[in-house]
Short mmCIF file of C-alpha atoms in Angstrom, two decimals:
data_model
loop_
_atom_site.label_atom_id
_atom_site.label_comp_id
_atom_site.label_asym_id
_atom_site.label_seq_id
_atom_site.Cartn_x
_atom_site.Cartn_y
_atom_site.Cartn_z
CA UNK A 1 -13.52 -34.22 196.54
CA UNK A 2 -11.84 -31.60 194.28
CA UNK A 3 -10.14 -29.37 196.23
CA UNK A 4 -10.53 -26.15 194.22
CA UNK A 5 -13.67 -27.02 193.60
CA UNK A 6 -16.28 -24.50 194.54
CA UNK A 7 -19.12 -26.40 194.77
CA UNK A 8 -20.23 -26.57 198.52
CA UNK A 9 -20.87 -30.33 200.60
CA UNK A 10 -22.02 -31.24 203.86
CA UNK A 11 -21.26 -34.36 205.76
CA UNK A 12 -23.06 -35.72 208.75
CA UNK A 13 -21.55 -36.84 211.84
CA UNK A 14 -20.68 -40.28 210.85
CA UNK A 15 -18.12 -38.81 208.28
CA UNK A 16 -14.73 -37.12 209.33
CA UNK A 17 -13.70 -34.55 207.00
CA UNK A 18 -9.86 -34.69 205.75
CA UNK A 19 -8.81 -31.73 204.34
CA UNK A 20 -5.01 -32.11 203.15
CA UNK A 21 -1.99 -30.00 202.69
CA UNK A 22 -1.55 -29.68 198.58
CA UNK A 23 2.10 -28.86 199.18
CA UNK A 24 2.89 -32.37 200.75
CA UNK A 25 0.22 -34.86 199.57
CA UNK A 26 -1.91 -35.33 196.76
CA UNK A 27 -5.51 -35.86 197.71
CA UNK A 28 -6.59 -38.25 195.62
CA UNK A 29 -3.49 -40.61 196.67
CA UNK A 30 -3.89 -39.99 199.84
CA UNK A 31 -7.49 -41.39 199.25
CA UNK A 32 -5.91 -44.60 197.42
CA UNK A 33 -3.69 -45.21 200.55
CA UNK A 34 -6.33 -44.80 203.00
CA UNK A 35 -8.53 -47.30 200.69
CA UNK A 36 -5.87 -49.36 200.81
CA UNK A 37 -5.09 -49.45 204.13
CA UNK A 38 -8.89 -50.47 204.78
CA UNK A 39 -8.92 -52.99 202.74
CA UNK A 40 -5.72 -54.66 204.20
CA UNK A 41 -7.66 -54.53 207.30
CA UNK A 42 -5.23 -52.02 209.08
CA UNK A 43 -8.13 -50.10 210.59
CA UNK A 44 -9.77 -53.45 212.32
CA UNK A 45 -8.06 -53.04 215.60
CA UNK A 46 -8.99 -49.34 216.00
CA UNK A 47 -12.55 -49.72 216.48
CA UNK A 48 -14.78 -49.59 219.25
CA UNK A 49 -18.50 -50.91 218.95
CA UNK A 50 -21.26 -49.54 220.87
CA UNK A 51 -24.81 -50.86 220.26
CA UNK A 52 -24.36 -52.50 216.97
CA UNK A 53 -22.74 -50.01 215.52
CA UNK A 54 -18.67 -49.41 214.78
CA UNK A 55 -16.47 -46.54 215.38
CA UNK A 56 -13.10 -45.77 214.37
CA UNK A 57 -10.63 -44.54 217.09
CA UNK A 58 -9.88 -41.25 215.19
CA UNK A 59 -6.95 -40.33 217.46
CA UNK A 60 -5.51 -43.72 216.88
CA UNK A 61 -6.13 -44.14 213.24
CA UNK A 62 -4.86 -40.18 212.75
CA UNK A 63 -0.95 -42.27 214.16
CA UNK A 64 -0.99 -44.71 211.15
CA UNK A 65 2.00 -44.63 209.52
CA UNK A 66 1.86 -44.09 205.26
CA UNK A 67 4.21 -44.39 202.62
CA UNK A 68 4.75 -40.94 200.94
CA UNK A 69 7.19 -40.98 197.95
CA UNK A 70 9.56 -38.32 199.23
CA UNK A 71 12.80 -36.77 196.38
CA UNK A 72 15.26 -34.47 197.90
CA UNK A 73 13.82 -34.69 201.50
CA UNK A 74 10.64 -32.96 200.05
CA UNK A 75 6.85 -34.91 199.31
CA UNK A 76 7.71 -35.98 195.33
CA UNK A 77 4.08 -34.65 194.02
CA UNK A 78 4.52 -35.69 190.75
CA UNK A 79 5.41 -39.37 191.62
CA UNK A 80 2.22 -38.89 193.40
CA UNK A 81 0.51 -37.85 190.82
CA UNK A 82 1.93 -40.74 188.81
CA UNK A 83 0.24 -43.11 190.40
CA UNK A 84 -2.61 -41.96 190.87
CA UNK A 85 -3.34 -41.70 187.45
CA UNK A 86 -2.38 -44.90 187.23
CA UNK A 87 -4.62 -46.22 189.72
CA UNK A 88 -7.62 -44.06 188.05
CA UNK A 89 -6.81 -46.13 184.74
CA UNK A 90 -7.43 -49.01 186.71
CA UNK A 91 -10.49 -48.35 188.56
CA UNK A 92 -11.88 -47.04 184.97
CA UNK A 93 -11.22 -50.73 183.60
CA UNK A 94 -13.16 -51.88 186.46
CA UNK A 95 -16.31 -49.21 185.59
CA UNK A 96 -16.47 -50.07 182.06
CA UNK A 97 -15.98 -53.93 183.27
CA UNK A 98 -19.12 -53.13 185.46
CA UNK A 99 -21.42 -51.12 182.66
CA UNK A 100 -20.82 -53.75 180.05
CA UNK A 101 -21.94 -56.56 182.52
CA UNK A 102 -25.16 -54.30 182.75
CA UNK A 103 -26.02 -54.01 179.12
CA UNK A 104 -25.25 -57.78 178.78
CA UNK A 105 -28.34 -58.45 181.50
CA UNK A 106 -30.17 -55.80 179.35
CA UNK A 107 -29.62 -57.27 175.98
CA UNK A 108 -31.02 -60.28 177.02
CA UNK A 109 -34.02 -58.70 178.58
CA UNK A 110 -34.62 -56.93 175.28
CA UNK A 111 -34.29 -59.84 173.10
CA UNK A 112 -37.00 -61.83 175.34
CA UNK A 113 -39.47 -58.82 174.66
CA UNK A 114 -39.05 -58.56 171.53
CA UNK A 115 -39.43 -62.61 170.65
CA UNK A 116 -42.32 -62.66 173.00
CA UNK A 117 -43.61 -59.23 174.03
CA UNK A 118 -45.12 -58.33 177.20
CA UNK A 119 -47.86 -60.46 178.11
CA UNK A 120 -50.09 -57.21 178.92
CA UNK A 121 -50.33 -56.39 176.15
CA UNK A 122 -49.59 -59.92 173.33
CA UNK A 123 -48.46 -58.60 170.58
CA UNK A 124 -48.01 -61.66 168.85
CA UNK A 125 -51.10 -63.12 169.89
CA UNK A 126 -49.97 -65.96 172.04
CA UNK A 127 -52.35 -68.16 173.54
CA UNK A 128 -52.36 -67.21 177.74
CA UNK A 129 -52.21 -69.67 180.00
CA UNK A 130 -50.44 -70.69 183.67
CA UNK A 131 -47.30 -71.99 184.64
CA UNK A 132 -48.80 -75.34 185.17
CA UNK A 133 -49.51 -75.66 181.44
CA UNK A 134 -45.25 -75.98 181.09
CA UNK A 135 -44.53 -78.12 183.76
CA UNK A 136 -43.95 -81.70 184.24
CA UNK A 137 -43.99 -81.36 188.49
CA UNK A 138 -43.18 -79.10 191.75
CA UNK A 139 -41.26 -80.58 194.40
CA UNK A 140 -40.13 -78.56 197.75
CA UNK A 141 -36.84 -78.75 198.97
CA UNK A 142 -34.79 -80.64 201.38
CA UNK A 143 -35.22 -79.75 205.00
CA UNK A 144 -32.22 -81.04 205.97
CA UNK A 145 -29.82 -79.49 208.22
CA UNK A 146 -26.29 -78.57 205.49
CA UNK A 147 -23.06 -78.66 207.37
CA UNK A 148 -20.21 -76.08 206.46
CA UNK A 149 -17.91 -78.40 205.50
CA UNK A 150 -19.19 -82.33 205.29
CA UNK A 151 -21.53 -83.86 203.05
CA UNK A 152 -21.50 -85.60 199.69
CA UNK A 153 -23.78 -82.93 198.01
CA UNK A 154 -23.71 -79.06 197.95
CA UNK A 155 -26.98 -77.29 199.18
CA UNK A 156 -28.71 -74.41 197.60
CA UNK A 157 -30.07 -71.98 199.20
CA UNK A 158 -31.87 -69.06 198.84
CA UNK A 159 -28.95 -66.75 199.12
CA UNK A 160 -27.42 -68.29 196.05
CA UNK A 161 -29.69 -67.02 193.49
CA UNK A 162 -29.70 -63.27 193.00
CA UNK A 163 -32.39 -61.34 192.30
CA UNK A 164 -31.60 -61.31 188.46
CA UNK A 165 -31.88 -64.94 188.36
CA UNK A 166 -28.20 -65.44 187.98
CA UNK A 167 -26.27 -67.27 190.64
CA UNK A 168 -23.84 -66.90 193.38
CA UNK A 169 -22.14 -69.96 194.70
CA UNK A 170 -19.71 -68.28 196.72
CA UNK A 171 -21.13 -69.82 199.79
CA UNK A 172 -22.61 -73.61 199.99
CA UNK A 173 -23.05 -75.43 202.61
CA UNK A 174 -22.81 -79.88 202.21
CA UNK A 175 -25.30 -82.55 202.91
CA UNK A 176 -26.14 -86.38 202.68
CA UNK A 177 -28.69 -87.53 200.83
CA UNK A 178 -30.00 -91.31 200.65
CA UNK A 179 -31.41 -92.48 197.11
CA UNK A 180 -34.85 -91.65 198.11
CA UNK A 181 -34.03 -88.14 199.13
CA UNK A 182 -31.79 -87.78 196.04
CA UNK A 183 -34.62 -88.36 193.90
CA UNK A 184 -36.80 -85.87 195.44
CA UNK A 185 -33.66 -82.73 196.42
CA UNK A 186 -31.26 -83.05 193.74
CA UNK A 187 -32.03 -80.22 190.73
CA UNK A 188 -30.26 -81.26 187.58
CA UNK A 189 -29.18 -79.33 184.54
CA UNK A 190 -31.94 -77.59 182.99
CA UNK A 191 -34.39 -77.49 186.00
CA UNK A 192 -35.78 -73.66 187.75
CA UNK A 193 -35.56 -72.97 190.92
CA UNK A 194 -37.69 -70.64 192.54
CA UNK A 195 -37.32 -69.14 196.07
CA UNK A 196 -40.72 -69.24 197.96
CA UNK A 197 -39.86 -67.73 201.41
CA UNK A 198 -37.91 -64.36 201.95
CA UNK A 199 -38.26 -60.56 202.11
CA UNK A 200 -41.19 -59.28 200.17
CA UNK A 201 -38.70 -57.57 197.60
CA UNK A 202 -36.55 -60.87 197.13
CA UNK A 203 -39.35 -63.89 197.29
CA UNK A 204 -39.80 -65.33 194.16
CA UNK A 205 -36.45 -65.62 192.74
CA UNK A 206 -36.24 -67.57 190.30
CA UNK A 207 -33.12 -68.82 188.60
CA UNK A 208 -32.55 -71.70 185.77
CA UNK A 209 -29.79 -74.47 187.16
CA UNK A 210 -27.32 -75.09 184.16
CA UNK A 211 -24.07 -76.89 185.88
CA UNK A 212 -23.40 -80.68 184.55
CA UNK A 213 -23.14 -82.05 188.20
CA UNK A 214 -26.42 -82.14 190.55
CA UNK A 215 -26.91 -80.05 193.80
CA UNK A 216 -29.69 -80.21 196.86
CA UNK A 217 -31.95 -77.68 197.25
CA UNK A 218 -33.19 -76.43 200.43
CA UNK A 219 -36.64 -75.93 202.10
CA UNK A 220 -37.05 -72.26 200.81
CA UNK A 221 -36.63 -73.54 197.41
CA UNK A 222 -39.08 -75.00 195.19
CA UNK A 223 -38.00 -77.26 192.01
CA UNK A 224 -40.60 -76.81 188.80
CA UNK A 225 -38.97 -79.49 186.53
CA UNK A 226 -40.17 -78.70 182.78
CA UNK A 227 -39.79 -80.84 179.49
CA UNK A 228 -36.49 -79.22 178.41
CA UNK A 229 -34.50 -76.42 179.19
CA UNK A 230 -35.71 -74.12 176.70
CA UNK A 231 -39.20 -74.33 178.59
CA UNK A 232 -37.27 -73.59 181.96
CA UNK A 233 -35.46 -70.53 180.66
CA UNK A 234 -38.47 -69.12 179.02
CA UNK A 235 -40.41 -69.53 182.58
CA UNK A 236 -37.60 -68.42 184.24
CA UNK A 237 -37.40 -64.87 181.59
CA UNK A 238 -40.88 -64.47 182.52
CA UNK A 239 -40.80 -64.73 186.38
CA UNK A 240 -37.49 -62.38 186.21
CA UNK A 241 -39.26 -59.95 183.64
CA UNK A 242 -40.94 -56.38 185.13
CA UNK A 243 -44.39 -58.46 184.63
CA UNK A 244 -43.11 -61.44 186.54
CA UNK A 245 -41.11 -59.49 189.56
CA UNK A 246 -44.50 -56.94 189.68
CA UNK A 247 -47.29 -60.24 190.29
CA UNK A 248 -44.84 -62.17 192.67
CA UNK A 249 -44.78 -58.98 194.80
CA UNK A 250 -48.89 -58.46 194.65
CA UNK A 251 -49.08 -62.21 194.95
CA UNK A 252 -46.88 -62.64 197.93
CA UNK A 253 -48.05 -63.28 201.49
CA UNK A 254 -46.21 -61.53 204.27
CA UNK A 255 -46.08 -63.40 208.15
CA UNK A 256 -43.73 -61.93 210.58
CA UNK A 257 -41.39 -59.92 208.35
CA UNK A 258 -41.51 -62.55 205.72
CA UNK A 259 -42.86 -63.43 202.80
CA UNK A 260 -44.12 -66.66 200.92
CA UNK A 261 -45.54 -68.19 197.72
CA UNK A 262 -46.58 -71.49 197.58
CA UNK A 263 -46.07 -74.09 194.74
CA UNK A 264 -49.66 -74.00 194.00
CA UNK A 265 -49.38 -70.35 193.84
CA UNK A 266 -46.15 -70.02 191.73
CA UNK A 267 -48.29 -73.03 189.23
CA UNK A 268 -51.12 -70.24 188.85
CA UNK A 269 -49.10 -67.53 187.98
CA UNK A 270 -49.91 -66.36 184.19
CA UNK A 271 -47.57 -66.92 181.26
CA UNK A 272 -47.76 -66.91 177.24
CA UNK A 273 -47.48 -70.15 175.60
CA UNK A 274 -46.04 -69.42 172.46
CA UNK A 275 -44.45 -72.08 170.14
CA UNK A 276 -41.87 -74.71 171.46
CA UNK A 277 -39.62 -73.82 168.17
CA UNK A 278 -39.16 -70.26 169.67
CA UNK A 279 -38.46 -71.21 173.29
CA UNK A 280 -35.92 -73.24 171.56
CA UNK A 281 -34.37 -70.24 169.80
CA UNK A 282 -34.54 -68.00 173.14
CA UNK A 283 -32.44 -70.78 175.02
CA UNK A 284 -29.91 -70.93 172.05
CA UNK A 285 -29.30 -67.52 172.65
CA UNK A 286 -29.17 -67.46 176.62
CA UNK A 287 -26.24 -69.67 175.98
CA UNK A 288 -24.48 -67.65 173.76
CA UNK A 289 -25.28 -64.90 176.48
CA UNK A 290 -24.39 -67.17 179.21
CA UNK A 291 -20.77 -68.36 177.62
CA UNK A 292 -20.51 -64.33 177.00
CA UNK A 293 -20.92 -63.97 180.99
CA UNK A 294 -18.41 -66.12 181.51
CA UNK A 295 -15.73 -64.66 179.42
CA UNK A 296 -16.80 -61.11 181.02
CA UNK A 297 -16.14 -62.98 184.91
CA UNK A 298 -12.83 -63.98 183.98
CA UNK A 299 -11.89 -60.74 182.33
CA UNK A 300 -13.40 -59.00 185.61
CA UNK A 301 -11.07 -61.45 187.67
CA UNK A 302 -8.49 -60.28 186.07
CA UNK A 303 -8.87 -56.65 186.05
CA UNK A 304 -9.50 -56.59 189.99
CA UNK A 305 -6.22 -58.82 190.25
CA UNK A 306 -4.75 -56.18 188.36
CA UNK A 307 -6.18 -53.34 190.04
CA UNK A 308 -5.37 -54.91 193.59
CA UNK A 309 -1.45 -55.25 191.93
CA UNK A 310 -1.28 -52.31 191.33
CA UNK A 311 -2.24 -51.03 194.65
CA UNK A 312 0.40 -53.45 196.16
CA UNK A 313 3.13 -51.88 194.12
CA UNK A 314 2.10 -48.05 194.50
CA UNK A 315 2.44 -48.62 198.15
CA UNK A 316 5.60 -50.41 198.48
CA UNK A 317 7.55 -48.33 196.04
CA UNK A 318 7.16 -50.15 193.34
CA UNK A 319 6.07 -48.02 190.73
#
Protein backbone atom coordinates (compact mmCIF):
# COMPACT_ATOMS: atom_id res chain seq x y z
CA UNK A 1 0.00 0.00 0.00
CA UNK A 2 1.06 3.65 -0.63
CA UNK A 3 2.18 5.00 2.31
CA UNK A 4 1.08 8.64 1.92
CA UNK A 5 -1.76 7.55 0.61
CA UNK A 6 -4.90 8.78 2.26
CA UNK A 7 -7.23 6.47 1.26
CA UNK A 8 -8.33 4.36 4.38
CA UNK A 9 -8.11 0.02 4.46
CA UNK A 10 -9.07 -2.51 6.80
CA UNK A 11 -7.63 -5.94 7.17
CA UNK A 12 -9.11 -8.85 9.00
CA UNK A 13 -7.43 -10.95 11.41
CA UNK A 14 -5.77 -13.29 9.10
CA UNK A 15 -3.58 -10.32 7.78
CA UNK A 16 -0.69 -8.67 9.88
CA UNK A 17 -0.25 -5.17 9.09
CA UNK A 18 3.54 -3.95 8.39
CA UNK A 19 3.89 -0.53 8.59
CA UNK A 20 7.70 0.44 7.81
CA UNK A 21 10.15 3.07 8.72
CA UNK A 22 10.57 5.35 5.28
CA UNK A 23 13.92 6.50 6.61
CA UNK A 24 15.48 2.90 6.53
CA UNK A 25 13.47 0.77 4.04
CA UNK A 26 11.55 1.25 1.09
CA UNK A 27 8.16 -0.37 1.26
CA UNK A 28 7.69 -1.68 -1.79
CA UNK A 29 11.23 -3.59 -1.55
CA UNK A 30 10.66 -4.60 1.48
CA UNK A 31 7.49 -6.24 -0.09
CA UNK A 32 9.79 -7.85 -2.97
CA UNK A 33 12.05 -9.39 -0.20
CA UNK A 34 9.35 -10.70 1.84
CA UNK A 35 7.81 -12.22 -1.60
CA UNK A 36 10.88 -13.53 -2.09
CA UNK A 37 11.61 -15.00 0.90
CA UNK A 38 8.14 -16.93 0.56
CA UNK A 39 8.73 -18.17 -2.39
CA UNK A 40 12.20 -19.65 -1.45
CA UNK A 41 10.24 -21.36 1.12
CA UNK A 42 12.00 -19.53 4.11
CA UNK A 43 8.71 -19.16 5.96
CA UNK A 44 7.87 -23.18 5.79
CA UNK A 45 9.39 -24.01 9.09
CA UNK A 46 7.63 -21.18 11.00
CA UNK A 47 4.24 -22.44 10.82
CA UNK A 48 2.00 -24.05 13.07
CA UNK A 49 -1.31 -25.80 11.76
CA UNK A 50 -4.34 -26.05 13.75
CA UNK A 51 -7.48 -27.61 12.19
CA UNK A 52 -6.61 -27.41 8.59
CA UNK A 53 -5.59 -24.26 8.62
CA UNK A 54 -1.76 -22.60 8.72
CA UNK A 55 -0.29 -19.96 10.80
CA UNK A 56 2.82 -18.16 10.66
CA UNK A 57 4.90 -17.87 13.91
CA UNK A 58 4.90 -14.00 13.80
CA UNK A 59 7.50 -13.68 16.57
CA UNK A 60 9.70 -16.05 14.71
CA UNK A 61 9.24 -14.85 11.22
CA UNK A 62 9.56 -10.95 12.72
CA UNK A 63 13.84 -12.63 13.50
CA UNK A 64 14.41 -13.35 9.73
CA UNK A 65 17.32 -11.93 8.69
CA UNK A 66 17.12 -9.51 5.14
CA UNK A 67 19.51 -8.08 2.94
CA UNK A 68 19.27 -4.21 3.07
CA UNK A 69 21.69 -2.38 0.70
CA UNK A 70 23.36 -0.21 3.30
CA UNK A 71 26.20 3.09 1.87
CA UNK A 72 28.04 4.86 4.54
CA UNK A 73 26.63 2.72 7.46
CA UNK A 74 23.16 4.25 6.57
CA UNK A 75 19.93 2.16 4.58
CA UNK A 76 21.08 3.25 0.68
CA UNK A 77 17.26 4.29 -0.32
CA UNK A 78 17.97 5.00 -3.63
CA UNK A 79 19.68 1.60 -4.40
CA UNK A 80 16.44 0.55 -2.99
CA UNK A 81 14.57 2.31 -5.02
CA UNK A 82 16.65 1.03 -7.92
CA UNK A 83 15.53 -2.09 -7.78
CA UNK A 84 12.48 -1.88 -7.19
CA UNK A 85 11.77 -0.21 -10.19
CA UNK A 86 13.45 -2.69 -11.71
CA UNK A 87 11.53 -5.42 -10.35
CA UNK A 88 8.14 -3.38 -11.23
CA UNK A 89 9.45 -3.48 -14.99
CA UNK A 90 9.49 -7.00 -14.61
CA UNK A 91 6.33 -7.89 -13.05
CA UNK A 92 4.72 -5.37 -15.80
CA UNK A 93 6.24 -7.79 -18.60
CA UNK A 94 4.59 -10.49 -16.81
CA UNK A 95 0.92 -8.41 -16.76
CA UNK A 96 1.00 -7.55 -20.29
CA UNK A 97 2.36 -11.34 -20.89
CA UNK A 98 -0.92 -12.29 -18.97
CA UNK A 99 -3.58 -9.71 -20.82
CA UNK A 100 -2.34 -10.65 -24.24
CA UNK A 101 -2.83 -14.45 -23.45
CA UNK A 102 -6.48 -13.24 -22.61
CA UNK A 103 -7.33 -11.48 -25.81
CA UNK A 104 -5.71 -14.42 -27.71
CA UNK A 105 -8.59 -16.87 -25.97
CA UNK A 106 -10.96 -13.95 -26.90
CA UNK A 107 -10.04 -13.55 -30.48
CA UNK A 108 -10.72 -16.90 -31.08
CA UNK A 109 -14.02 -16.86 -29.34
CA UNK A 110 -14.96 -13.93 -31.55
CA UNK A 111 -13.94 -15.35 -34.74
CA UNK A 112 -16.15 -18.65 -33.98
CA UNK A 113 -19.24 -16.22 -33.53
CA UNK A 114 -18.84 -14.47 -36.13
CA UNK A 115 -18.27 -17.63 -38.78
CA UNK A 116 -21.09 -19.34 -37.06
CA UNK A 117 -23.16 -17.11 -34.76
CA UNK A 118 -24.88 -18.11 -31.74
CA UNK A 119 -27.07 -20.90 -32.21
CA UNK A 120 -30.00 -18.92 -30.30
CA UNK A 121 -30.38 -16.97 -32.42
CA UNK A 122 -28.80 -18.57 -36.41
CA UNK A 123 -27.97 -15.92 -38.11
CA UNK A 124 -26.81 -17.67 -40.97
CA UNK A 125 -29.49 -20.03 -41.07
CA UNK A 126 -27.76 -23.25 -40.30
CA UNK A 127 -29.59 -26.33 -40.25
CA UNK A 128 -29.89 -27.45 -36.10
CA UNK A 129 -29.20 -30.60 -35.19
CA UNK A 130 -27.30 -32.83 -32.18
CA UNK A 131 -23.95 -33.78 -31.53
CA UNK A 132 -24.65 -37.22 -32.74
CA UNK A 133 -25.21 -35.90 -36.28
CA UNK A 134 -20.98 -35.17 -36.22
CA UNK A 135 -19.83 -38.12 -34.73
CA UNK A 136 -18.45 -41.31 -35.84
CA UNK A 137 -18.62 -43.00 -31.93
CA UNK A 138 -18.41 -42.40 -27.93
CA UNK A 139 -16.23 -44.52 -26.02
CA UNK A 140 -15.65 -44.12 -22.01
CA UNK A 141 -12.43 -44.19 -20.62
CA UNK A 142 -10.02 -46.53 -19.09
CA UNK A 143 -10.71 -47.53 -15.53
CA UNK A 144 -7.50 -48.50 -14.90
CA UNK A 145 -5.55 -47.74 -11.92
CA UNK A 146 -2.29 -44.98 -13.50
CA UNK A 147 0.85 -45.28 -11.49
CA UNK A 148 3.02 -42.06 -10.80
CA UNK A 149 5.81 -43.16 -12.41
CA UNK A 150 5.48 -46.72 -14.52
CA UNK A 151 3.59 -47.46 -17.47
CA UNK A 152 4.07 -47.40 -21.22
CA UNK A 153 1.26 -44.77 -21.78
CA UNK A 154 0.44 -41.38 -20.09
CA UNK A 155 -3.17 -41.07 -18.59
CA UNK A 156 -5.50 -38.20 -18.91
CA UNK A 157 -7.40 -37.11 -16.57
CA UNK A 158 -9.82 -34.78 -15.79
CA UNK A 159 -7.52 -32.33 -14.16
CA UNK A 160 -5.63 -31.94 -17.38
CA UNK A 161 -8.10 -30.10 -19.36
CA UNK A 162 -8.96 -26.65 -18.11
CA UNK A 163 -12.02 -25.19 -18.18
CA UNK A 164 -11.21 -23.22 -21.47
CA UNK A 165 -10.63 -26.36 -23.23
CA UNK A 166 -6.93 -25.89 -23.34
CA UNK A 167 -4.68 -28.32 -21.58
CA UNK A 168 -2.43 -28.78 -18.70
CA UNK A 169 -0.10 -31.71 -18.70
CA UNK A 170 1.86 -30.71 -15.87
CA UNK A 171 0.78 -33.75 -14.00
CA UNK A 172 0.22 -37.40 -15.71
CA UNK A 173 0.18 -40.28 -14.26
CA UNK A 174 1.44 -43.89 -16.57
CA UNK A 175 -0.38 -47.01 -17.45
CA UNK A 176 -0.31 -50.38 -19.47
CA UNK A 177 -2.49 -51.02 -21.94
CA UNK A 178 -2.89 -54.46 -23.94
CA UNK A 179 -3.94 -54.11 -27.77
CA UNK A 180 -7.49 -54.53 -26.93
CA UNK A 181 -7.52 -51.81 -24.35
CA UNK A 182 -5.37 -49.63 -26.66
CA UNK A 183 -7.97 -49.69 -29.16
CA UNK A 184 -10.68 -48.69 -26.94
CA UNK A 185 -8.37 -45.81 -24.29
CA UNK A 186 -5.92 -44.37 -26.51
CA UNK A 187 -7.28 -40.69 -28.00
CA UNK A 188 -5.28 -39.77 -31.04
CA UNK A 189 -4.63 -36.48 -32.75
CA UNK A 190 -7.69 -34.80 -33.67
CA UNK A 191 -10.14 -36.60 -31.25
CA UNK A 192 -12.41 -34.38 -28.14
CA UNK A 193 -12.40 -35.21 -25.00
CA UNK A 194 -15.03 -34.37 -22.78
CA UNK A 195 -15.07 -34.64 -18.93
CA UNK A 196 -18.38 -36.28 -17.72
CA UNK A 197 -17.94 -36.41 -13.88
CA UNK A 198 -16.84 -33.36 -11.65
CA UNK A 199 -18.05 -30.23 -9.84
CA UNK A 200 -21.17 -28.80 -11.35
CA UNK A 201 -19.11 -25.64 -12.56
CA UNK A 202 -16.25 -27.85 -14.19
CA UNK A 203 -18.27 -31.08 -15.74
CA UNK A 204 -18.34 -30.96 -19.21
CA UNK A 205 -14.99 -29.88 -20.20
CA UNK A 206 -14.30 -30.39 -23.21
CA UNK A 207 -10.95 -30.07 -24.91
CA UNK A 208 -9.69 -31.12 -28.64
CA UNK A 209 -6.38 -33.62 -28.32
CA UNK A 210 -3.80 -32.27 -30.95
CA UNK A 211 -0.24 -33.98 -29.85
CA UNK A 212 1.31 -36.50 -32.65
CA UNK A 213 1.82 -39.32 -30.00
CA UNK A 214 -1.38 -41.14 -28.35
CA UNK A 215 -2.39 -40.95 -24.59
CA UNK A 216 -5.09 -43.05 -22.29
CA UNK A 217 -7.88 -41.50 -21.08
CA UNK A 218 -9.43 -42.14 -17.85
CA UNK A 219 -12.92 -43.17 -16.56
CA UNK A 220 -14.15 -39.48 -16.10
CA UNK A 221 -13.40 -38.93 -19.63
CA UNK A 222 -15.42 -39.64 -22.55
CA UNK A 223 -13.80 -39.91 -26.26
CA UNK A 224 -16.39 -38.54 -29.21
CA UNK A 225 -14.14 -39.48 -32.23
CA UNK A 226 -15.44 -37.29 -35.34
CA UNK A 227 -14.53 -37.54 -39.16
CA UNK A 228 -11.68 -34.98 -38.99
CA UNK A 229 -10.40 -32.53 -36.82
CA UNK A 230 -12.07 -29.64 -38.14
CA UNK A 231 -15.44 -31.38 -36.97
CA UNK A 232 -13.79 -31.93 -33.42
CA UNK A 233 -12.72 -28.33 -32.98
CA UNK A 234 -15.95 -26.94 -34.16
CA UNK A 235 -17.79 -29.33 -31.43
CA UNK A 236 -15.33 -28.58 -29.12
CA UNK A 237 -15.92 -24.25 -29.85
CA UNK A 238 -19.42 -25.03 -29.27
CA UNK A 239 -19.33 -27.03 -25.96
CA UNK A 240 -16.65 -24.27 -24.65
CA UNK A 241 -18.90 -21.32 -26.05
CA UNK A 242 -21.38 -19.27 -23.33
CA UNK A 243 -24.25 -21.52 -25.13
CA UNK A 244 -22.35 -24.72 -24.62
CA UNK A 245 -20.90 -24.05 -20.83
CA UNK A 246 -24.78 -22.57 -19.98
CA UNK A 247 -26.75 -26.26 -21.25
CA UNK A 248 -23.95 -28.54 -19.72
CA UNK A 249 -24.65 -26.77 -16.40
CA UNK A 250 -28.78 -27.06 -16.79
CA UNK A 251 -28.09 -30.47 -18.22
CA UNK A 252 -25.90 -31.79 -15.52
CA UNK A 253 -26.95 -34.23 -12.79
CA UNK A 254 -25.60 -33.64 -9.33
CA UNK A 255 -25.09 -37.03 -6.71
CA UNK A 256 -23.18 -36.43 -3.62
CA UNK A 257 -21.34 -33.19 -4.41
CA UNK A 258 -20.81 -34.26 -7.94
CA UNK A 259 -21.88 -33.94 -11.07
CA UNK A 260 -22.33 -36.10 -14.34
CA UNK A 261 -23.31 -36.22 -18.04
CA UNK A 262 -23.55 -39.21 -19.76
CA UNK A 263 -22.41 -40.04 -23.38
CA UNK A 264 -25.92 -40.33 -24.43
CA UNK A 265 -26.49 -37.05 -22.89
CA UNK A 266 -23.39 -35.14 -24.23
CA UNK A 267 -24.74 -37.01 -28.05
CA UNK A 268 -28.13 -34.98 -27.48
CA UNK A 269 -26.79 -31.84 -26.79
CA UNK A 270 -27.79 -29.22 -29.72
CA UNK A 271 -25.34 -27.89 -32.28
CA UNK A 272 -25.47 -26.05 -35.86
CA UNK A 273 -24.42 -28.03 -38.74
CA UNK A 274 -23.15 -25.66 -41.02
CA UNK A 275 -20.95 -26.56 -44.07
CA UNK A 276 -17.85 -28.93 -43.77
CA UNK A 277 -15.82 -26.19 -46.02
CA UNK A 278 -16.21 -23.73 -43.04
CA UNK A 279 -15.37 -26.08 -40.18
CA UNK A 280 -12.41 -26.53 -42.31
CA UNK A 281 -11.57 -22.82 -42.34
CA UNK A 282 -12.30 -22.47 -38.40
CA UNK A 283 -9.64 -25.32 -37.73
CA UNK A 284 -7.10 -23.58 -40.12
CA UNK A 285 -7.31 -20.79 -38.00
CA UNK A 286 -7.25 -22.55 -34.43
CA UNK A 287 -3.88 -23.58 -35.64
CA UNK A 288 -2.61 -20.45 -36.49
CA UNK A 289 -4.05 -19.50 -32.94
CA UNK A 290 -2.70 -22.56 -31.44
CA UNK A 291 1.12 -22.12 -32.95
CA UNK A 292 0.45 -18.31 -31.65
CA UNK A 293 -0.09 -19.93 -28.00
CA UNK A 294 2.84 -21.53 -28.21
CA UNK A 295 5.13 -18.77 -29.08
CA UNK A 296 3.25 -16.66 -26.20
CA UNK A 297 4.27 -19.95 -23.52
CA UNK A 298 7.74 -19.73 -24.40
CA UNK A 299 7.92 -15.98 -24.29
CA UNK A 300 6.01 -16.30 -20.78
CA UNK A 301 8.81 -18.90 -19.78
CA UNK A 302 11.07 -16.63 -20.36
CA UNK A 303 9.86 -13.57 -18.80
CA UNK A 304 9.18 -15.47 -15.35
CA UNK A 305 12.88 -16.87 -15.73
CA UNK A 306 13.73 -13.42 -16.05
CA UNK A 307 11.66 -12.03 -13.45
CA UNK A 308 12.75 -14.87 -10.93
CA UNK A 309 16.67 -13.61 -12.08
CA UNK A 310 16.17 -10.76 -11.26
CA UNK A 311 14.89 -11.40 -7.86
CA UNK A 312 18.00 -13.66 -7.30
CA UNK A 313 20.31 -10.82 -8.07
CA UNK A 314 18.42 -7.89 -6.14
CA UNK A 315 18.83 -10.01 -3.12
CA UNK A 316 22.32 -11.08 -3.25
CA UNK A 317 23.77 -7.77 -4.25
CA UNK A 318 23.85 -8.17 -7.51
CA UNK A 319 22.33 -5.33 -8.99
Amino acid sequence: FDLYSKKKYYFCNFIQCLRTNPDKVNSKFLFYILKFLYFRGSTNNLQNQTTGLRNLKLKEYSKLKIPIPYKDNKPDLETQKRIVEKLELAEKLKENREKADELTREYLNSVFLDMFGDINYNPHNFKIGTIRDLIIKSQYGSGKKADENNGEFPMLRMNNINYDGSWDFTSLKYVDLDKNEQEKYLVYKGELLFNRTNSKELVGKTAVYRKNTPMAYAGYLIKLKTKNKAISEFISAHLNSKYGKKYLLLKCKSIVGMANINAQEIQETPILLPPEFLMEKYEKIVEQVEQLKQNQQKSKKEINNLYNKLMQQAFNGEL
